[in-house]
Structures are given as C-alpha cells and as structure tokens.
mmCIF file of N, CA, C and O in Angstrom:
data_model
loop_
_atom_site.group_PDB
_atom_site.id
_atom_site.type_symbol
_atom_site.label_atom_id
_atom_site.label_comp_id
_atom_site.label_asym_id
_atom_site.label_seq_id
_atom_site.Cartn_x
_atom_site.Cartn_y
_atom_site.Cartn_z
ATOM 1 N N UNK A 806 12.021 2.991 8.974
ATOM 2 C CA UNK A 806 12.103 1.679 8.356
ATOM 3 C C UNK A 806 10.946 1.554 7.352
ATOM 4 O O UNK A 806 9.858 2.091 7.559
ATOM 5 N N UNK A 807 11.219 0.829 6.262
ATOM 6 C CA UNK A 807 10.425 0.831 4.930
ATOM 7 C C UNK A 807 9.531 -0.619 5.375
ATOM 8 O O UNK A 807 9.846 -1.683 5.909
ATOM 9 N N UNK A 808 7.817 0.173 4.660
ATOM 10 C CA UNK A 808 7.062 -1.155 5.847
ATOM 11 C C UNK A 808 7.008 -2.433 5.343
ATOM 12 O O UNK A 808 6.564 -3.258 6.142
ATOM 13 N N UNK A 809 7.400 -2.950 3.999
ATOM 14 C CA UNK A 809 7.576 -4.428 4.220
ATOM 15 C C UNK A 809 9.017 -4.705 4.358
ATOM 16 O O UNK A 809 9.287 -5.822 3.915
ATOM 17 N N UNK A 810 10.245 -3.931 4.920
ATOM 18 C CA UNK A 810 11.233 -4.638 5.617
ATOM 19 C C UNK A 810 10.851 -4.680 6.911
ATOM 20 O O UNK A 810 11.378 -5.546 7.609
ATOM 21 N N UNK A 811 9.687 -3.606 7.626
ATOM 22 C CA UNK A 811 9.382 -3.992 8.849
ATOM 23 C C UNK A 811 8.396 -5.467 9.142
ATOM 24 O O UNK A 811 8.286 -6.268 10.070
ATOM 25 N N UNK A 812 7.773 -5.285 7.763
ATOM 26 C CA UNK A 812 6.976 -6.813 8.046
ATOM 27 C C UNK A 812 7.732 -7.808 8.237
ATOM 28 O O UNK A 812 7.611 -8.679 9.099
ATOM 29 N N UNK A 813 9.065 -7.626 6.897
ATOM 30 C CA UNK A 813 9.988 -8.685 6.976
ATOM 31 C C UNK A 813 10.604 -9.185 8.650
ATOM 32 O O UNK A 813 10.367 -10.218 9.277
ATOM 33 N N UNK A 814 11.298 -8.215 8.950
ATOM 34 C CA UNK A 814 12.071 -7.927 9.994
ATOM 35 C C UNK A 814 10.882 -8.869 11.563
ATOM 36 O O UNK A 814 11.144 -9.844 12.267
ATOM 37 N N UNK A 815 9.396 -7.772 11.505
ATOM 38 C CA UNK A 815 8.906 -8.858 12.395
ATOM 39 C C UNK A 815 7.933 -10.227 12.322
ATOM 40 O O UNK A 815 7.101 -10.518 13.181
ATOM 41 N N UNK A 816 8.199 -10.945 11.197
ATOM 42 C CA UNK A 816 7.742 -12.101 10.661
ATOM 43 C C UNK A 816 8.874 -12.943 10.961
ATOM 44 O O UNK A 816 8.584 -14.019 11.483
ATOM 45 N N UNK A 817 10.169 -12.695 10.743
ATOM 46 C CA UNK A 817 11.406 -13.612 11.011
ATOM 47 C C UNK A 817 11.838 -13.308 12.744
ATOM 48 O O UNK A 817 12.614 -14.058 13.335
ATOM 49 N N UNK A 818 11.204 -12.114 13.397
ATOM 50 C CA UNK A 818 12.155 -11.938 14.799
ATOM 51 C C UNK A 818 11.644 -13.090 15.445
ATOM 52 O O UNK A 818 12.206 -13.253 16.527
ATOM 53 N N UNK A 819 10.724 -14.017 15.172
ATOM 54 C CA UNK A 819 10.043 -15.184 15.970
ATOM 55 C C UNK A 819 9.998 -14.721 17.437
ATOM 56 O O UNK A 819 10.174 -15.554 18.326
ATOM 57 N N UNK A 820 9.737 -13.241 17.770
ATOM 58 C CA UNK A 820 8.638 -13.676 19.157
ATOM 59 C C UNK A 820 7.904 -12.164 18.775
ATOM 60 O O UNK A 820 7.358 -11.644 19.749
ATOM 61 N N UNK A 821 7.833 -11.503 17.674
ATOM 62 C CA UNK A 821 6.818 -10.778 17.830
ATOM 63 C C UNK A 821 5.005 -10.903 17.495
ATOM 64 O O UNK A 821 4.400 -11.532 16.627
ATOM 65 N N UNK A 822 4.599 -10.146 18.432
ATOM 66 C CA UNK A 822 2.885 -9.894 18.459
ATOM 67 C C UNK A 822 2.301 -10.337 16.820
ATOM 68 O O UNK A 822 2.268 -9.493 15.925
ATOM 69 N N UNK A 823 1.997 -11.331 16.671
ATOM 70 C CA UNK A 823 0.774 -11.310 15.327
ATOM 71 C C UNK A 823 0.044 -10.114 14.988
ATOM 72 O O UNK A 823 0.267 -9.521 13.933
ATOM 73 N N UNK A 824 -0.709 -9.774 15.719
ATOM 74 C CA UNK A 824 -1.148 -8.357 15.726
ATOM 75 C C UNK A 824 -0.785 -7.205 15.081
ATOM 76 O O UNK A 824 -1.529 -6.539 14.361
ATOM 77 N N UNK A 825 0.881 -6.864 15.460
ATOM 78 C CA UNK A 825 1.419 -6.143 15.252
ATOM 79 C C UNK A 825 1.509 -6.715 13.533
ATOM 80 O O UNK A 825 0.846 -6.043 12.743
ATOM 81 N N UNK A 826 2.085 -7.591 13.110
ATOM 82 C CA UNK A 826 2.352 -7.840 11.696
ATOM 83 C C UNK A 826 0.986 -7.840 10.822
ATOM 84 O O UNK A 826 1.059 -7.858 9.594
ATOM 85 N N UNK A 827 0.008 -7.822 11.349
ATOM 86 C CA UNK A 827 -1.031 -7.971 10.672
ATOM 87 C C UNK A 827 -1.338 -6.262 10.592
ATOM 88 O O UNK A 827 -1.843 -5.950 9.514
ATOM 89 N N UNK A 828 -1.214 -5.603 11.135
ATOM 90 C CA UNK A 828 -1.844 -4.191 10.996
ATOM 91 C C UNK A 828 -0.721 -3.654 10.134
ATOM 92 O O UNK A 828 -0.941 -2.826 9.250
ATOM 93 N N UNK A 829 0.914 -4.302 10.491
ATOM 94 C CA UNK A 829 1.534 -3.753 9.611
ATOM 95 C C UNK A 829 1.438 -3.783 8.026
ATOM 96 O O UNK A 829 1.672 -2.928 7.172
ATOM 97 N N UNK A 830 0.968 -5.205 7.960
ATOM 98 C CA UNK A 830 0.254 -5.602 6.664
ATOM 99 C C UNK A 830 -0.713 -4.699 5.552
ATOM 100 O O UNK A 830 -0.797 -4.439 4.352
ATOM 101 N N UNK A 831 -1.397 -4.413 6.917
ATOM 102 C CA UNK A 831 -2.972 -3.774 6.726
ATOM 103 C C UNK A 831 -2.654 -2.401 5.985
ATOM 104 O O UNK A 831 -3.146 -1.973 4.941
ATOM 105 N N UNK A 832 -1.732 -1.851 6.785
ATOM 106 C CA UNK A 832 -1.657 -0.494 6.484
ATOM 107 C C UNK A 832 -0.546 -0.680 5.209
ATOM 108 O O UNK A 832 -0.388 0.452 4.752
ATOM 109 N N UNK A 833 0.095 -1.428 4.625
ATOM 110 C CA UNK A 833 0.853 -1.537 3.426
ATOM 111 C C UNK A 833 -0.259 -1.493 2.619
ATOM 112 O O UNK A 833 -0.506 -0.483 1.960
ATOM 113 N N UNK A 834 -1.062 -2.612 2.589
ATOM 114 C CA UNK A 834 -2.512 -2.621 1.448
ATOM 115 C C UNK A 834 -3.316 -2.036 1.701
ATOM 116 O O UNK A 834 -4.412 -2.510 1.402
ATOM 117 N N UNK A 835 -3.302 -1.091 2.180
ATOM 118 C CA UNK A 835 -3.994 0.422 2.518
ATOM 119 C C UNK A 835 -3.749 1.487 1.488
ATOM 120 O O UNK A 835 -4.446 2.164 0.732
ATOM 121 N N UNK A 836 -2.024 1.313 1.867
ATOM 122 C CA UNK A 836 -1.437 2.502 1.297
ATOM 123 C C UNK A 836 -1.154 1.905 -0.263
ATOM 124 O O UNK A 836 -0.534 2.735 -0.928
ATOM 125 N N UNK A 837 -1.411 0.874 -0.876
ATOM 126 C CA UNK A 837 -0.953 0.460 -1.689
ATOM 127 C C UNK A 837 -2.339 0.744 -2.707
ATOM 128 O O UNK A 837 -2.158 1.049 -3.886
ATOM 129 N N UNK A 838 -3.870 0.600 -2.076
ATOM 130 C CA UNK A 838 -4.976 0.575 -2.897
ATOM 131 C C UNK A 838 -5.307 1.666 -2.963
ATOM 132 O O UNK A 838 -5.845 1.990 -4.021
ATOM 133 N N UNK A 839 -5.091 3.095 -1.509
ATOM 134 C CA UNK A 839 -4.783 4.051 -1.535
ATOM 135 C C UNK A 839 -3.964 4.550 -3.313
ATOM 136 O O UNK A 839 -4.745 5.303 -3.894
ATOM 137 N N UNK A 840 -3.098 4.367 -3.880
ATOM 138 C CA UNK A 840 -2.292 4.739 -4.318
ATOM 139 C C UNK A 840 -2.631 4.133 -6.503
ATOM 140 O O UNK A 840 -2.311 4.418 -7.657
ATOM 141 N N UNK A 841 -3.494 3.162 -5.648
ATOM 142 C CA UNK A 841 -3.555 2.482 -7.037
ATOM 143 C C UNK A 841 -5.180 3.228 -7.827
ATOM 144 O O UNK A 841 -5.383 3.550 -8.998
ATOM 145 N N UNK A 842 -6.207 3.306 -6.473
ATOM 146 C CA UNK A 842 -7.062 3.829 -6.988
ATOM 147 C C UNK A 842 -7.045 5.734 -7.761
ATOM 148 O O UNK A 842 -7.766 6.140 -8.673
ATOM 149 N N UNK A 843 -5.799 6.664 -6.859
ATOM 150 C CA UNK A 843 -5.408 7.622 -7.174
ATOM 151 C C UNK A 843 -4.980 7.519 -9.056
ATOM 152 O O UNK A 843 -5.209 8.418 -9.865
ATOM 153 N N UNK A 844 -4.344 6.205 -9.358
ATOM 154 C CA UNK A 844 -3.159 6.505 -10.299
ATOM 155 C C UNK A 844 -4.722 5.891 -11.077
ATOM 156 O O UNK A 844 -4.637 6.280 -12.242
ATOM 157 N N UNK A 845 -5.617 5.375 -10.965
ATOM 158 C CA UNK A 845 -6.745 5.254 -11.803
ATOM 159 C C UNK A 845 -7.580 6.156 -11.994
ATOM 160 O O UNK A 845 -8.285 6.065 -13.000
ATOM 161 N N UNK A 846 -7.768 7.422 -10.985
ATOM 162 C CA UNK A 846 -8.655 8.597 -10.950
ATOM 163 C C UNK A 846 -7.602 9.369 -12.578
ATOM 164 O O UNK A 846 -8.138 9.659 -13.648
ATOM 165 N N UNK A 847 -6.589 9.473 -12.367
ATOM 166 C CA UNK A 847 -5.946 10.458 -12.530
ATOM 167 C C UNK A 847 -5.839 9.818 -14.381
ATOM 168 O O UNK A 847 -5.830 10.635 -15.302
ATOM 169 N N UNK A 848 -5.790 8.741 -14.565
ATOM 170 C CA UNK A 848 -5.524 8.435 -15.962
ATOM 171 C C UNK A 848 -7.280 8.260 -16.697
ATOM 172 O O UNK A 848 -7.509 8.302 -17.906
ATOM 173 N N UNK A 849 -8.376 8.058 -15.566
ATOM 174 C CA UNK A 849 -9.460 8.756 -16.445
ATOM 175 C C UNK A 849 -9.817 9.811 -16.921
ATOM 176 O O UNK A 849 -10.404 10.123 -17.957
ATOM 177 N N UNK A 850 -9.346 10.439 -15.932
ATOM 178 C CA UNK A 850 -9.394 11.936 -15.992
ATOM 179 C C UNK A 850 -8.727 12.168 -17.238
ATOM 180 O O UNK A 850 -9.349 12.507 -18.245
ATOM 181 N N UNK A 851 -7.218 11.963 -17.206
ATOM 182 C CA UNK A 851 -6.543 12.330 -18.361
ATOM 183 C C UNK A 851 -7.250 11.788 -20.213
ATOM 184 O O UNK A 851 -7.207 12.440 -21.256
ATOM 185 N N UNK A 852 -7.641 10.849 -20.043
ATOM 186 C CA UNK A 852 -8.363 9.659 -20.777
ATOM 187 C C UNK A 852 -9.353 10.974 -21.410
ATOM 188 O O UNK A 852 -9.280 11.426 -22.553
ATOM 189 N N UNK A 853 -10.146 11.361 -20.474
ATOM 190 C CA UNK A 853 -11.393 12.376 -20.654
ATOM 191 C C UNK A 853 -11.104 13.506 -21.180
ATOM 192 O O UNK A 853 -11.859 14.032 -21.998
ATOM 193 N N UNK A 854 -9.872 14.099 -20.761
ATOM 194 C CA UNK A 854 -9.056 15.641 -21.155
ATOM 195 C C UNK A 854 -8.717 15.601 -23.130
ATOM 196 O O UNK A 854 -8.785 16.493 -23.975
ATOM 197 N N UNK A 855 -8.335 14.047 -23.229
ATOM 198 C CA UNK A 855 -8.167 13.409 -24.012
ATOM 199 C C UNK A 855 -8.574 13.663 -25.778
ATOM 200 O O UNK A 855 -8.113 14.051 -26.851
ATOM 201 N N UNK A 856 -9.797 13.110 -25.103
ATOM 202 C CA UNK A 856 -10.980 12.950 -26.136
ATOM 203 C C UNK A 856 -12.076 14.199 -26.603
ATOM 204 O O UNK A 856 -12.990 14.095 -27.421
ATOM 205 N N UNK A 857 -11.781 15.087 -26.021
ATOM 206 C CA UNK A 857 -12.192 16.558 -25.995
ATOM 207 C C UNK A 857 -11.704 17.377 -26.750
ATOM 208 O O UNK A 857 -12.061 18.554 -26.699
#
C-alpha cells in the first residue's frame, strides 16, 4: 500500500492508533526531504560540471 493512501485509509478507519498515523506521516516527510535534498545535491553538482 502507497503511504499516503495508508495515511488516508488510517485517518478515516476512526479507531486507529494516533501513533501509528503519525509515524506514518513521519516516515512520508522523511522520505520526501530524503529525496528533495538528493534532487538538490545532484543539480549543484550538475550546475558545477556546468560552468567548467
């Protein structure tokens, strides 16, 4: 399951753990700043390859 249909899924089941939705959270904007800081390494870099 794709993790914000799982957030979706346990934000609406109305009796699951807070807990649980919050880490599920966590680890989306994990993987999301994970992913954003990569795609910023990679276009300085290129930026630098660039100008050379």
């Amino acid at each position: 399951m794709a993790l914000p249909y799982h957030l979706y899924y346990l934000a609406t089941e109305g009796r699951a753990d807070p807990s649980m939705m919050y880490a599920t959270a966590l680890v989306l904007l994990v993987i999301v700043l994970a992913m954003f800081l990569l795609a910023s390494y990679v276009r300085a870099r290129g930026e630098k390859r660039m100008r050379q």
